Amino acid sequence: GESVGLHLPTLSVQEGDNSIINCAYSNSASDYFIWYKQESGKGPQFIIDIRSNMDKRQGQRVTVLLNKTVKHLSLQIAATQPGDSAVYFCAEPGTSYDKVIFGPGTSLSVIP
Amino acid sequence: DARVTQTPRDKVTEMGQEVTMRCQPILGHNTVFWYRQTMMQGLELLAYFRNRAPLDDSGMPKDRFSAEMPDATLATLKIQPSEPRDSAVYFCASGLGASGRVETQYFGPGTRLLVL
């Protein structure tokens, strides 16, 4: 079966430091990955995505890295701010591509 | 600013009662998903629709849960009868599916359900 999982369930970082959230996936055929951010009391929100023909993609303060060799992706947040405190999910398409499979999530806490 | 809306935001009910949750997807989106989120199970896909037709409801307990799309602007998730183990946050998400694929899903704020 396919699964998407996270290495660390919780992460605490000092405000201003960089954060790195990791994700392992098992379906080597996945060609698209998405990171979602879920703030307390809200639904998940799209942050950034990456296709399998890329190994890096940058957004505003966020960078996603994809290593297909070891089936690993990471989300890097530069100069972490208190507003970045949330649960972060990585996700990949299911085999039918109609669905998206979400990982268990990593809770990021930013220490002021 | 287009967004998915869900009602009610919070629902407290007693075991055995019927619960109906509603979702208005983003106008123009042709795919609607229902998820359930709990601390233990994380985000679970319950069912989803494409162009109002149910595509997959294998994640849903069939005996008590039902999902419908009466029209393109309304999706409903019903639990009858409700049980304490149904307590969770239920999210609706919508997206635009092309060639059978939805890449980005837009989530509503969720309905927090507590069954006593």
Coordinates of N, CA and C in Angstrom, one line a residue, chain A residues 31-32 34 36 38 41-44 46 51 89 93 96-100 102, chain B residues 9 33 35 37 43 45 48 50 55-56 91 100-105 107-108:
Chain A
D31 N 4.0 11.7 -8.6 CA 4.6 12.7 -9.4 C 4.3 14.1 -8.9
Y32 N 3.7 14.2 -7.8 CA 3.3 15.5 -7.3 C 3.1 15.5 -5.8
I34 N 2.4 18.0 -2.2 CA 1.8 19.2 -1.7 C 2.1 19.4 -0.2
Y36 N 0.6 21.3 3.1 CA -0.6 22.1 3.7 C -0.2 22.6 5.1
Q38 N -2.1 23.9 8.6 CA -3.3 23.9 9.3 C -3.1 24.7 10.7
G41 N -8.0 25.6 14.7 CA -9.4 25.9 14.5 C -9.7 26.2 13.0
K42 N -8.8 25.9 12.2 CA -9.0 26.2 10.7 C -8.8 24.9 9.9
G43 N -9.2 25.0 8.7 CA -8.9 23.9 7.8 C -7.5 24.0 7.2
P44 N -7.0 22.9 6.6 CA -5.7 23.0 6.0 C -5.7 23.9 4.8
F46 N -3.3 25.2 1.4 CA -2.2 24.9 0.5 C -1.1 25.9 0.7
R51 N 6.5 19.2 -8.3 CA 6.4 18.0 -9.2 C 7.6 17.2 -9.2
F89 N 1.2 19.4 7.0 CA 0.9 18.1 6.3 C 1.6 18.0 5.0
P93 N -0.7 12.4 -4.3 CA -1.9 11.8 -4.9 C -2.0 10.3 -4.6
S96 N -5.2 6.4 -7.7 CA -6.3 6.8 -8.6 C -6.2 8.2 -9.1
Y97 N -5.3 9.0 -8.4 CA -5.1 10.4 -8.6 C -6.3 11.2 -8.3
D98 N -7.5 10.6 -8.0 CA -8.6 11.4 -7.6 C -8.4 11.9 -6.2
K99 N -7.7 11.1 -5.4 CA -7.6 11.4 -4.0 C -6.2 12.0 -3.7
V100 N -6.1 12.5 -2.5 CA -4.8 12.9 -2.0 C -4.6 12.2 -0.6
F102 N -2.9 12.2 2.9 CA -2.2 13.2 3.8 C -1.4 12.4 4.8
Chain B
R9 N -20.7 25.5 12.3 CA -19.3 25.5 12.7 C -19.1 24.6 13.9
F33 N -14.8 17.0 -1.5 CA -14.3 15.9 -0.6 C -14.9 16.2 0.8
Y35 N -13.8 15.1 4.7 CA -12.8 14.5 5.5 C -13.3 14.5 7.0
Q37 N -11.4 14.5 10.9 CA -10.1 14.7 11.5 C -10.2 14.5 13.0
L43 N -6.3 13.0 9.4 CA -7.2 13.4 8.3 C -7.6 12.1 7.5
L45 N -10.2 10.5 4.6 CA -11.1 10.8 3.5 C -12.3 9.9 3.7
Y48 N -16.0 11.4 -1.8 CA -15.8 12.5 -2.7 C -16.7 12.4 -3.9
R50 N -17.5 14.0 -8.0 CA -17.1 14.7 -9.2 C -18.3 15.0 -10.0
L55 N -18.0 9.4 -6.3 CA -16.9 8.6 -6.9 C -16.4 7.5 -5.9
D56 N -16.3 7.9 -4.7 CA -15.8 6.9 -3.7 C -16.3 7.3 -2.3
F91 N -14.3 18.1 7.7 CA -13.9 19.2 6.7 C -14.5 18.8 5.4
G100 N -9.5 13.8 -14.4 CA -9.7 12.9 -13.3 C -8.7 13.2 -12.1
R101 N -8.1 14.4 -12.1 CA -7.1 14.7 -11.1 C -7.4 16.0 -10.4
V102 N -7.4 16.0 -9.1 CA -7.5 17.3 -8.4 C -6.1 17.5 -7.7
E103 N -5.5 18.6 -8.0 CA -4.1 18.8 -7.4 C -4.2 19.6 -6.2
T104 N -4.9 20.7 -6.2 CA -5.0 21.5 -5.0 C -6.4 21.5 -4.5
Q105 N -6.6 21.2 -3.2 CA -7.9 21.2 -2.5 C -8.0 22.4 -1.6
F107 N -9.9 23.9 1.5 CA -10.7 23.4 2.6 C -11.6 24.4 3.3
G108 N -12.7 24.0 3.8 CA -13.5 24.9 4.6 C -13.0 24.9 6.0

